Tab-separated table of C-alpha atoms and ligand atoms in Angstrom:
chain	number	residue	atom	x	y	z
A	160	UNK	CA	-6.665	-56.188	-2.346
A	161	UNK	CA	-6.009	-58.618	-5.462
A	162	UNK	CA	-3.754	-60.606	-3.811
A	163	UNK	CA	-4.304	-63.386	-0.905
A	164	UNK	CA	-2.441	-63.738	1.487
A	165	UNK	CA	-1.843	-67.595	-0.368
A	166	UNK	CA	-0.419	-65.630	-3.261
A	167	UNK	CA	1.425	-63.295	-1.483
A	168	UNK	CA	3.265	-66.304	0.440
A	169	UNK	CA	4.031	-67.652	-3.204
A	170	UNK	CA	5.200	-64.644	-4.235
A	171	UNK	CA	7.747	-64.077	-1.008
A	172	UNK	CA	9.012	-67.568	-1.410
A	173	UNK	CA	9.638	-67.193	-4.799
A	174	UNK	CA	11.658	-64.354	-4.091
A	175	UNK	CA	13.484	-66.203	-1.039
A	176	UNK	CA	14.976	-68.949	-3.607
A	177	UNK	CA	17.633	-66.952	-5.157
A	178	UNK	CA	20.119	-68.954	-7.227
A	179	UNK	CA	23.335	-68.644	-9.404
A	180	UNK	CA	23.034	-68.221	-12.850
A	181	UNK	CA	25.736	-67.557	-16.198
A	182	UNK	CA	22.855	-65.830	-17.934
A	183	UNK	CA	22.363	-61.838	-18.377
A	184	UNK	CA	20.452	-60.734	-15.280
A	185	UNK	CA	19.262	-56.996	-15.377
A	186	UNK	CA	19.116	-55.592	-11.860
A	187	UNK	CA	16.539	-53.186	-12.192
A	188	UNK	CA	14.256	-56.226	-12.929
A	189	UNK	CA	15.402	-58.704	-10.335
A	190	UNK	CA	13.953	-56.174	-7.810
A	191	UNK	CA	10.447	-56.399	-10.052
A	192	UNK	CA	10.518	-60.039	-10.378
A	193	UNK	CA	7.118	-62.041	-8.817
A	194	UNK	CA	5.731	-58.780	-7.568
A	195	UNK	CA	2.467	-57.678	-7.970
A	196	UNK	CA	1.882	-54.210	-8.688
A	197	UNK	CA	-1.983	-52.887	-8.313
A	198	UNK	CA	-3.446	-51.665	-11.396
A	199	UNK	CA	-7.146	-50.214	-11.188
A	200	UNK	CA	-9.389	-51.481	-8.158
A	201	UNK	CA	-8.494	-55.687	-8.538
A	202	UNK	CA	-6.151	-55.630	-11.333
A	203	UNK	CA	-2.414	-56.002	-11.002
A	204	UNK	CA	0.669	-56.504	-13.496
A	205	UNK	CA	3.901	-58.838	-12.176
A	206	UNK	CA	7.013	-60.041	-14.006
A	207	UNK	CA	7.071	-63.367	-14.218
A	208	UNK	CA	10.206	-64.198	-16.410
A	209	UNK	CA	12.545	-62.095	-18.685
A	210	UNK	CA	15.483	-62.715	-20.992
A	211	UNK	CA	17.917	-59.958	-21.239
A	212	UNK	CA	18.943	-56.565	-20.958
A	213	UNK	CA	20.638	-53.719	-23.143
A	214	UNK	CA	23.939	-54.899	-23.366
A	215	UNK	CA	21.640	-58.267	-25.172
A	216	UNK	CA	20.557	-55.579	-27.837
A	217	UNK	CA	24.200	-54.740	-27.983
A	218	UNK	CA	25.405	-58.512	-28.458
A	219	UNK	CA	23.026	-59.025	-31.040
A	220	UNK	CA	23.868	-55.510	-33.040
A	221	UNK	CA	27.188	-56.775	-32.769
A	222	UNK	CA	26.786	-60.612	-33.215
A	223	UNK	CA	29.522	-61.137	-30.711
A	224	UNK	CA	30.599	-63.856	-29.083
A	225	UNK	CA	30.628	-62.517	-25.715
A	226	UNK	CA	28.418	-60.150	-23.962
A	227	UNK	CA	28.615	-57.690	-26.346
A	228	UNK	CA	28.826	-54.371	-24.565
A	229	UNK	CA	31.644	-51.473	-25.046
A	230	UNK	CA	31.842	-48.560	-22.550
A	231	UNK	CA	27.931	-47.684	-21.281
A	232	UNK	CA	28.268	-44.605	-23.895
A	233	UNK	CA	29.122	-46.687	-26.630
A	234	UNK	CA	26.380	-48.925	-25.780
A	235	UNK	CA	23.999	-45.597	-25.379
A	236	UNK	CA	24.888	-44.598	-28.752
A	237	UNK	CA	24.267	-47.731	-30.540
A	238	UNK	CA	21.071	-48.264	-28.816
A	239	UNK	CA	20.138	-44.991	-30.106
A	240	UNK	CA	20.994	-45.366	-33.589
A	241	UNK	CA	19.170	-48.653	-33.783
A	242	UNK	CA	16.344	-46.760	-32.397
A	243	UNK	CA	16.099	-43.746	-34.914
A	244	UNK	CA	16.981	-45.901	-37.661
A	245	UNK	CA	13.838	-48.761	-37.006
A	246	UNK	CA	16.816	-51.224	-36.600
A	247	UNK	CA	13.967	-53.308	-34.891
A	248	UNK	CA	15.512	-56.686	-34.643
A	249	UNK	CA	18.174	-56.909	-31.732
A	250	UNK	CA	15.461	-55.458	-29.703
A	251	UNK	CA	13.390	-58.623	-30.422
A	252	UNK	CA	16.281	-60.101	-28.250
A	253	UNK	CA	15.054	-59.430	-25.139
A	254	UNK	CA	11.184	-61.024	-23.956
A	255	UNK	CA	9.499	-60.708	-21.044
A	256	UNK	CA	6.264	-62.930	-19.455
A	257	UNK	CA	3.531	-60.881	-17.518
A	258	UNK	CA	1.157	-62.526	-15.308
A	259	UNK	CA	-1.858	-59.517	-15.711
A	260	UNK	CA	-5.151	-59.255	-14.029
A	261	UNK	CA	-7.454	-57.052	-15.917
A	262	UNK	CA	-11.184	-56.515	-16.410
A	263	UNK	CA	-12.596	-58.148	-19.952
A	264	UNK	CA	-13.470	-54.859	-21.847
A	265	UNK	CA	-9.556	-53.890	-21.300
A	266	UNK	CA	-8.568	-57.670	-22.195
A	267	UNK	CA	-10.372	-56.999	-25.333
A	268	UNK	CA	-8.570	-54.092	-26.017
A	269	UNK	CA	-4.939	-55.604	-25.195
A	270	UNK	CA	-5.477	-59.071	-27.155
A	271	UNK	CA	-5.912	-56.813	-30.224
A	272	UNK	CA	-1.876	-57.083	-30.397
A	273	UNK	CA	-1.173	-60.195	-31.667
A	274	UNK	CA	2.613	-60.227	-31.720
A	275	UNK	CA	2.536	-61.909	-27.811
A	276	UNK	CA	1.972	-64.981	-26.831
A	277	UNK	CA	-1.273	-65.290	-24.604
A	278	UNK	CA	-2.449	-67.592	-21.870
A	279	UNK	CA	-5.746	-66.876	-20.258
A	280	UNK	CA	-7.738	-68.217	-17.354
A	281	UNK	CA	-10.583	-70.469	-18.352
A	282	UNK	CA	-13.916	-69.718	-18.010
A	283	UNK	CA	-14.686	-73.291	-18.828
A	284	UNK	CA	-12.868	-75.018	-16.138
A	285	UNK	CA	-12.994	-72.545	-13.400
A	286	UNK	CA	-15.670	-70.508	-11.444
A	287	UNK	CA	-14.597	-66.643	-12.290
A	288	UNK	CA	-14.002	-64.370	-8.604
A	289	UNK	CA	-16.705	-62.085	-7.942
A	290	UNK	CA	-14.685	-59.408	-9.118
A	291	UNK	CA	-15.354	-56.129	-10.924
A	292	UNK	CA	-13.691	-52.767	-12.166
A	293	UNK	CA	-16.088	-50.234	-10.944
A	294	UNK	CA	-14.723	-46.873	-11.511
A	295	UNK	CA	-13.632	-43.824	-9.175
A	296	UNK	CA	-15.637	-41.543	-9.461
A	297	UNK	CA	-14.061	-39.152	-11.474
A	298	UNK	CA	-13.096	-41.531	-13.947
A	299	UNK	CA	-16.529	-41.534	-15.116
A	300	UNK	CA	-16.736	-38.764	-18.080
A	301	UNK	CA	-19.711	-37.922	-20.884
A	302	UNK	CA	-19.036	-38.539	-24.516
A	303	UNK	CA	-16.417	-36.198	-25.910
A	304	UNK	CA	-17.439	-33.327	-27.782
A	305	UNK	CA	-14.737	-33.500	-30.068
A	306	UNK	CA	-13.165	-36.958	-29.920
A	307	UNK	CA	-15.949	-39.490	-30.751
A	308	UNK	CA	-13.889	-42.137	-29.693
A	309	UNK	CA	-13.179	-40.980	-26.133
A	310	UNK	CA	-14.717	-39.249	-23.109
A	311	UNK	CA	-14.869	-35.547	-21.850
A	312	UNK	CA	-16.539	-34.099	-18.781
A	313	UNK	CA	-16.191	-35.868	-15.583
A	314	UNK	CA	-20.066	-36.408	-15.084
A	315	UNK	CA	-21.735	-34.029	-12.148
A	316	UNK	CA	-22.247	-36.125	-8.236
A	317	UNK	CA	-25.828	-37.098	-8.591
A	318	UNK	CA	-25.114	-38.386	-12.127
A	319	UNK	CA	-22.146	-40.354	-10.970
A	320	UNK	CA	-24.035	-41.622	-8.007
A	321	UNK	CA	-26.663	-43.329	-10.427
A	322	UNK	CA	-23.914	-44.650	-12.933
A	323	UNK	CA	-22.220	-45.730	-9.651
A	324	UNK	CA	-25.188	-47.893	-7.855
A	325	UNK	CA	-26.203	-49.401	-11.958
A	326	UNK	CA	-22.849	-50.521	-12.448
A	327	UNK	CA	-22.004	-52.066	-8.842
A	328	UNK	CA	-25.785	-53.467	-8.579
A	329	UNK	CA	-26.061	-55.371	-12.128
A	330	UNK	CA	-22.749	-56.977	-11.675
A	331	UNK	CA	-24.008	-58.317	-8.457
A	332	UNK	CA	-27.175	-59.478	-9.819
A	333	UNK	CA	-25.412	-60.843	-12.555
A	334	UNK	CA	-23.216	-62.502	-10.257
A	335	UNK	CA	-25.417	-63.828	-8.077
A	336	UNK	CA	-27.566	-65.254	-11.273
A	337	UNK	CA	-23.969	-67.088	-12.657
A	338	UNK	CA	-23.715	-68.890	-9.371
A	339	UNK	CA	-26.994	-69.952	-9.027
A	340	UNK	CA	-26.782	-71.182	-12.104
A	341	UNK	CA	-23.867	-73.360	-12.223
A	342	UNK	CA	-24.909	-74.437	-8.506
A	343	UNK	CA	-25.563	-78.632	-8.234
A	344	UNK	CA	-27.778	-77.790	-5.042
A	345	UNK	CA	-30.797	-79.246	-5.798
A	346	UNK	CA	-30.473	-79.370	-9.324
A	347	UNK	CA	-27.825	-80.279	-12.422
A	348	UNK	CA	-26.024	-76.832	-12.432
A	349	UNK	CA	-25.528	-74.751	-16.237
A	350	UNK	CA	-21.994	-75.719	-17.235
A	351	UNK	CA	-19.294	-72.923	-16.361
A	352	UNK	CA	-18.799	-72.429	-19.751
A	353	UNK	CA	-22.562	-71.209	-20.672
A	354	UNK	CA	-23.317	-69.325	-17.504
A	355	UNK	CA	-20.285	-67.167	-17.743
A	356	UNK	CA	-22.081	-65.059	-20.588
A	357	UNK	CA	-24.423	-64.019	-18.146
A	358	UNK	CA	-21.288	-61.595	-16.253
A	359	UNK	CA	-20.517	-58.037	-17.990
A	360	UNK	CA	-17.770	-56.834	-19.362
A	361	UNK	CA	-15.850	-55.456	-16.251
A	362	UNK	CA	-15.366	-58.525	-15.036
A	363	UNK	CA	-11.485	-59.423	-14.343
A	364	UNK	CA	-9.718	-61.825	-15.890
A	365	UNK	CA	-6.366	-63.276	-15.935
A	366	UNK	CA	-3.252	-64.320	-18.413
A	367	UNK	CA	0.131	-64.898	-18.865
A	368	UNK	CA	1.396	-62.402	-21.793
A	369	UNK	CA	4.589	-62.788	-23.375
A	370	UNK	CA	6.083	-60.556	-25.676
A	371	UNK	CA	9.350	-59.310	-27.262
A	372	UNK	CA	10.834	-55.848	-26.407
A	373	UNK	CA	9.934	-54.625	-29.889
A	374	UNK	CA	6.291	-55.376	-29.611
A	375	UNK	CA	6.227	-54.045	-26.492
A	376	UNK	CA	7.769	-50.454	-27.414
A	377	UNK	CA	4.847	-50.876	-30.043
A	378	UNK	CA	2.116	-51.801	-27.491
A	379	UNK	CA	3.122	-49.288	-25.413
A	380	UNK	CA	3.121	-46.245	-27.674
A	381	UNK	CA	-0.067	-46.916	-28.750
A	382	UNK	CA	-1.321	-48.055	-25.026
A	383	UNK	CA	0.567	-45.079	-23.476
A	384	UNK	CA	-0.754	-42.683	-24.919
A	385	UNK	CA	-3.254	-39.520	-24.738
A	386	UNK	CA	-5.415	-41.551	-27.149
A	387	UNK	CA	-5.632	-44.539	-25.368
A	388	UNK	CA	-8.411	-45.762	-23.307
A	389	UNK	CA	-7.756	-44.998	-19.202
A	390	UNK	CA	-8.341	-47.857	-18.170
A	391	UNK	CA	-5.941	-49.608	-20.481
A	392	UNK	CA	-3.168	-46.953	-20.657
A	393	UNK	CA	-2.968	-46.871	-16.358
A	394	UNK	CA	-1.513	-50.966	-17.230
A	395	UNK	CA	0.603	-49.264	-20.010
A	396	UNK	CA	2.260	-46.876	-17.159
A	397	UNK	CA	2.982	-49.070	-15.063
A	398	UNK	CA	4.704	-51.550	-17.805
A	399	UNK	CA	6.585	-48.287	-18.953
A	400	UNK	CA	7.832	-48.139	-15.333
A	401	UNK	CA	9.038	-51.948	-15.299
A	402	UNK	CA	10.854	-51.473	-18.831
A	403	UNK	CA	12.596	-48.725	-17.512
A	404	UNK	CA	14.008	-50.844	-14.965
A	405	UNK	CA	14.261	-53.239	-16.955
A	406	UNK	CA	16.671	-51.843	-19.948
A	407	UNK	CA	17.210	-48.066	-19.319
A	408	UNK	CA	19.240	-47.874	-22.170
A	409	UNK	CA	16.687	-49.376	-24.180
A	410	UNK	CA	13.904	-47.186	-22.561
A	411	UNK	CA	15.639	-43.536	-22.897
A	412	UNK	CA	16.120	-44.325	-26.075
A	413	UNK	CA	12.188	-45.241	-26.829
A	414	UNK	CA	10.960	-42.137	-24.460
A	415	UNK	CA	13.205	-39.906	-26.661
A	416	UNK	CA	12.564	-41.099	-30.428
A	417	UNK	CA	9.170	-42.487	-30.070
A	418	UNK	CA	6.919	-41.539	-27.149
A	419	UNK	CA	8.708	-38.148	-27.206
A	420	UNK	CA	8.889	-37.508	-30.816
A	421	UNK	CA	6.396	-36.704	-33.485
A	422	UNK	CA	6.563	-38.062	-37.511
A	423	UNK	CA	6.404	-35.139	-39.508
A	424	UNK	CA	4.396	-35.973	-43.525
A	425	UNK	CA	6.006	-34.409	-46.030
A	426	UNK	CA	3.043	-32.055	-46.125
A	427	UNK	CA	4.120	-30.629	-42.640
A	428	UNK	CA	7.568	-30.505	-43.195
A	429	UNK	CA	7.171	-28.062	-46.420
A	430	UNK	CA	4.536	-26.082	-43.725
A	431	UNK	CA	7.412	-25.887	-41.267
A	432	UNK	CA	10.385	-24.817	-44.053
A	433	UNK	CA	7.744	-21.850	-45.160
A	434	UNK	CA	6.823	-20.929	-41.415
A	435	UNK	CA	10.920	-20.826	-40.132
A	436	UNK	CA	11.719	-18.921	-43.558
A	437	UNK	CA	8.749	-16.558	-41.856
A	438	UNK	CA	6.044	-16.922	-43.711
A	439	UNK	CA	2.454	-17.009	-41.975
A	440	UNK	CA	0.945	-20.194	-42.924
A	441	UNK	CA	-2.544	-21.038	-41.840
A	442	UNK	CA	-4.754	-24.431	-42.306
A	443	UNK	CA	-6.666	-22.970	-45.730
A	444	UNK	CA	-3.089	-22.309	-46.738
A	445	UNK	CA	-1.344	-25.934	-45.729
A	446	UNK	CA	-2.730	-28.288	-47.535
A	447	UNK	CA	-3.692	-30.007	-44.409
A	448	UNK	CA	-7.235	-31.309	-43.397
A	449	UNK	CA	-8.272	-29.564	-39.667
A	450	UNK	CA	-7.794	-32.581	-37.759
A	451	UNK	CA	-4.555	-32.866	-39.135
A	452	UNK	CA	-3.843	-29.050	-38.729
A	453	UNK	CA	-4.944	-28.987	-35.068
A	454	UNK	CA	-2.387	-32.064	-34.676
A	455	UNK	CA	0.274	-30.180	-36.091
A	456	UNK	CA	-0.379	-26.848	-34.263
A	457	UNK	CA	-0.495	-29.044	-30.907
A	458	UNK	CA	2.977	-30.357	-31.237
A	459	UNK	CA	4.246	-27.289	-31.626
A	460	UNK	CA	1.517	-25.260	-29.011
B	37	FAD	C1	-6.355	-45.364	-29.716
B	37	FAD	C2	-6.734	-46.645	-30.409
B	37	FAD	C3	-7.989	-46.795	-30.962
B	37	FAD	C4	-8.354	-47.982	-31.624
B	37	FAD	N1	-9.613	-48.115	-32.125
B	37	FAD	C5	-9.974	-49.266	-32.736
B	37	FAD	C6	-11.290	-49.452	-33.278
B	37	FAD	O1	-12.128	-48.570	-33.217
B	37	FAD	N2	-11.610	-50.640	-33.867
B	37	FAD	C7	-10.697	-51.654	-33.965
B	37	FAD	O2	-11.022	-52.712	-34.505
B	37	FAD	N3	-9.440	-51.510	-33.467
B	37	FAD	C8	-9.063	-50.364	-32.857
B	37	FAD	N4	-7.799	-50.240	-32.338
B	37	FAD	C9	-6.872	-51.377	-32.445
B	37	FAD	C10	-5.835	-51.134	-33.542
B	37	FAD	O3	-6.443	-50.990	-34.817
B	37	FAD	C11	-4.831	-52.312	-33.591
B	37	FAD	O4	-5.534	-53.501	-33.868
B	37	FAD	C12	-4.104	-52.487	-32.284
B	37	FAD	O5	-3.614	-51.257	-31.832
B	37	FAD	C13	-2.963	-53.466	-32.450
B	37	FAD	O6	-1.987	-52.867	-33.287
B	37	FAD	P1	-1.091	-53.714	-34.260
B	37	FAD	O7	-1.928	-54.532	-35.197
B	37	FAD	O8	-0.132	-52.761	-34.892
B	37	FAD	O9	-0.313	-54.643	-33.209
B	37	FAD	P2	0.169	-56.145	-33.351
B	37	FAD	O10	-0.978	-57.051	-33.572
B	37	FAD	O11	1.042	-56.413	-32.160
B	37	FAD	O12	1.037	-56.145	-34.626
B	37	FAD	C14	2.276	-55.446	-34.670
B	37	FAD	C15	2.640	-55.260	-36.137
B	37	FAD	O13	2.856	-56.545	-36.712
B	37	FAD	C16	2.315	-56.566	-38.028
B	37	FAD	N5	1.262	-57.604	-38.069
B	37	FAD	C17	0.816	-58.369	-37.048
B	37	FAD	N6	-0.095	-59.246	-37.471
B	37	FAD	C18	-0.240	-59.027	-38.794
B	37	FAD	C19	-1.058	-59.605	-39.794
B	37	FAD	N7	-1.894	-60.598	-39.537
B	37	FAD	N8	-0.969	-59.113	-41.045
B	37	FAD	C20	-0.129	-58.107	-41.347
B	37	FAD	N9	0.690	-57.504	-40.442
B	37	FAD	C21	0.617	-57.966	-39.175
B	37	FAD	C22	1.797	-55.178	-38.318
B	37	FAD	O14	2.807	-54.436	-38.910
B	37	FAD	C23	1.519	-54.625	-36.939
B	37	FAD	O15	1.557	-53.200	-36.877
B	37	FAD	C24	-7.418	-49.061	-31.707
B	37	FAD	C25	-6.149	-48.899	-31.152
B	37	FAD	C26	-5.785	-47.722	-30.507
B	37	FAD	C27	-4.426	-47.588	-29.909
């Protein structure tokens, strides 16, 4: 459970204390707002704040002096345009704040986009929870054969097992070492900040992350994705799930153009004229490498 029952009492009164406001609300993500959505075994993902909506990528396309929005089609069609055409800027418009819970080796991963605006739990000042991401079982996979930056065959029981009792019994140990480290029984106690480097990477951690609804579309493609690491792209779902709530318009539009869609090189695109005018092109005869061939082929396959 990564809430207490503390936090969870925040989190209802928050949402008790409802009040009047002139600014754009978005429906969809006044029913997110506060709530804590589980991510992986102690990790979670809540909206804290947000500024806008679509029809606020619609004022600013338009510069108006009002809300900005036409009929919901006309709106549809402009987010869509600014969309295919990399228009990126009225989408900067709208922010939102995400408190996020996440083990380190996925913080590591996430802080790697630096267009958001990052608060973190200290180390230094606080005593970290004995907390860590210990996988299902079948989210434990050998090396990939043919990605070498990913993971292929869920691992066999007994192997699993093993992986299973190393991982859960040296971040115990490890714990147990970083308390009785910074303990003043009997002794001075290792400050917080040095005994922390004792605790592995799966450790959770906490922050605030901001970020514009640009950056995110950018986060997310990459973070969404096949590519991505699970254990970071199960946080991207569930932030693709809140956006859509958030600005549908906004959202279809990014689902269609960008997570749907593929970016053809000029290479491929002469491939494709030759293959529609019928002609049987293979890799030898494309130009392309074989990792960009089998790319090609899977869009298509
Ligand atoms: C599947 C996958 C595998 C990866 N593997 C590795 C890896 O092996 N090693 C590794 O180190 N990283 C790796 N990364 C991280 C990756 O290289 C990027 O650092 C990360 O995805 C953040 O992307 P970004 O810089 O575009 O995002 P952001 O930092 O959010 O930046 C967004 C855009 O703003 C611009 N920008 C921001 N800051 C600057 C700047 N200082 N100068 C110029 N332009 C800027 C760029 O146009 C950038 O695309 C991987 C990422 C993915 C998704």
């Amino acid at each position: 459970m990564p809430l207490s029952p503390d936090q969870d009492a925040e989190i209802a009164a928050l949402r008790a204390t409802a009040r009047p406001t002139l600014r754009a609300v978005s429906e969809g993500m006044e029913a997110q707002l506060y709530l804590a959505h589980p991510v992986l075994d102690h990790g979670f993902v809540r909206v804290v704040d947000y500024m806008g909506d679509d029809a606020a990528i619609c004022q600013a396309a338009r510069v108006s002096y009002g809300r900005g929005t036409k009929s919901v089609q006309n709106d549809e069609g402009l987010i869509r345009y600014l969309m295919r055409h990399w228009h990126s800027t009225p989408f900067e418009m709208c922010e939102v704040k995400l408190h996020v819970k996440l083990p380190v080796f996925v913080a590591r991963q996430w802080i790697r986009h630096r267009t958001a605006n990052v608060n973190e739990y200290s180390g230094r000042y606080s005593i970290l929870d004995r907390e860590f991401y210990i996988p299902q079982a079948d989210a434990l996979a050998a090396q990939s054969a043919v990605n070498n930056q990913g993971r292929g065959e869920v691992l066999g029981a007994e192997e699993a097992a093993r992986v299973l009792d190393w991982l859960k019994g040296d971040a115990m140990r490890a714990y147990d070492h970083y308390e009785a480290m910074i303990s003043q029984d009997g002794q001075q106690g290792l400050a917080r900040e040095l005994a922390r480097m004792n605790l592995p990477a799966n450790i959770y951690t906490q922050w605030y992350w901001k970020v514009d609804l640009h950056n995110l579309f950018h986060f997310l493609r990459l973070r969404a994705d096949a590519h991505a690491q699970y254990e970071i792209r199960v946080y991207a779902d569930l932030i693709c799930d809140l956006v859509r709530a958030w600005v549908p318009l906004a959202w279809a539009a990014f689902a269609d153009y960008r997570l749907g869609g593929v970016t053809l090189s000029a290479q491929a695109v002469a491939v494709l004229r030759r293959q529609l005018a019928g002609e049987a092109v293979t890799q030898e005869g494309s130009g392309m490498s074989k990792g960009e061939w089998r790319e090609f082929m899977g869009v298509w396959q």
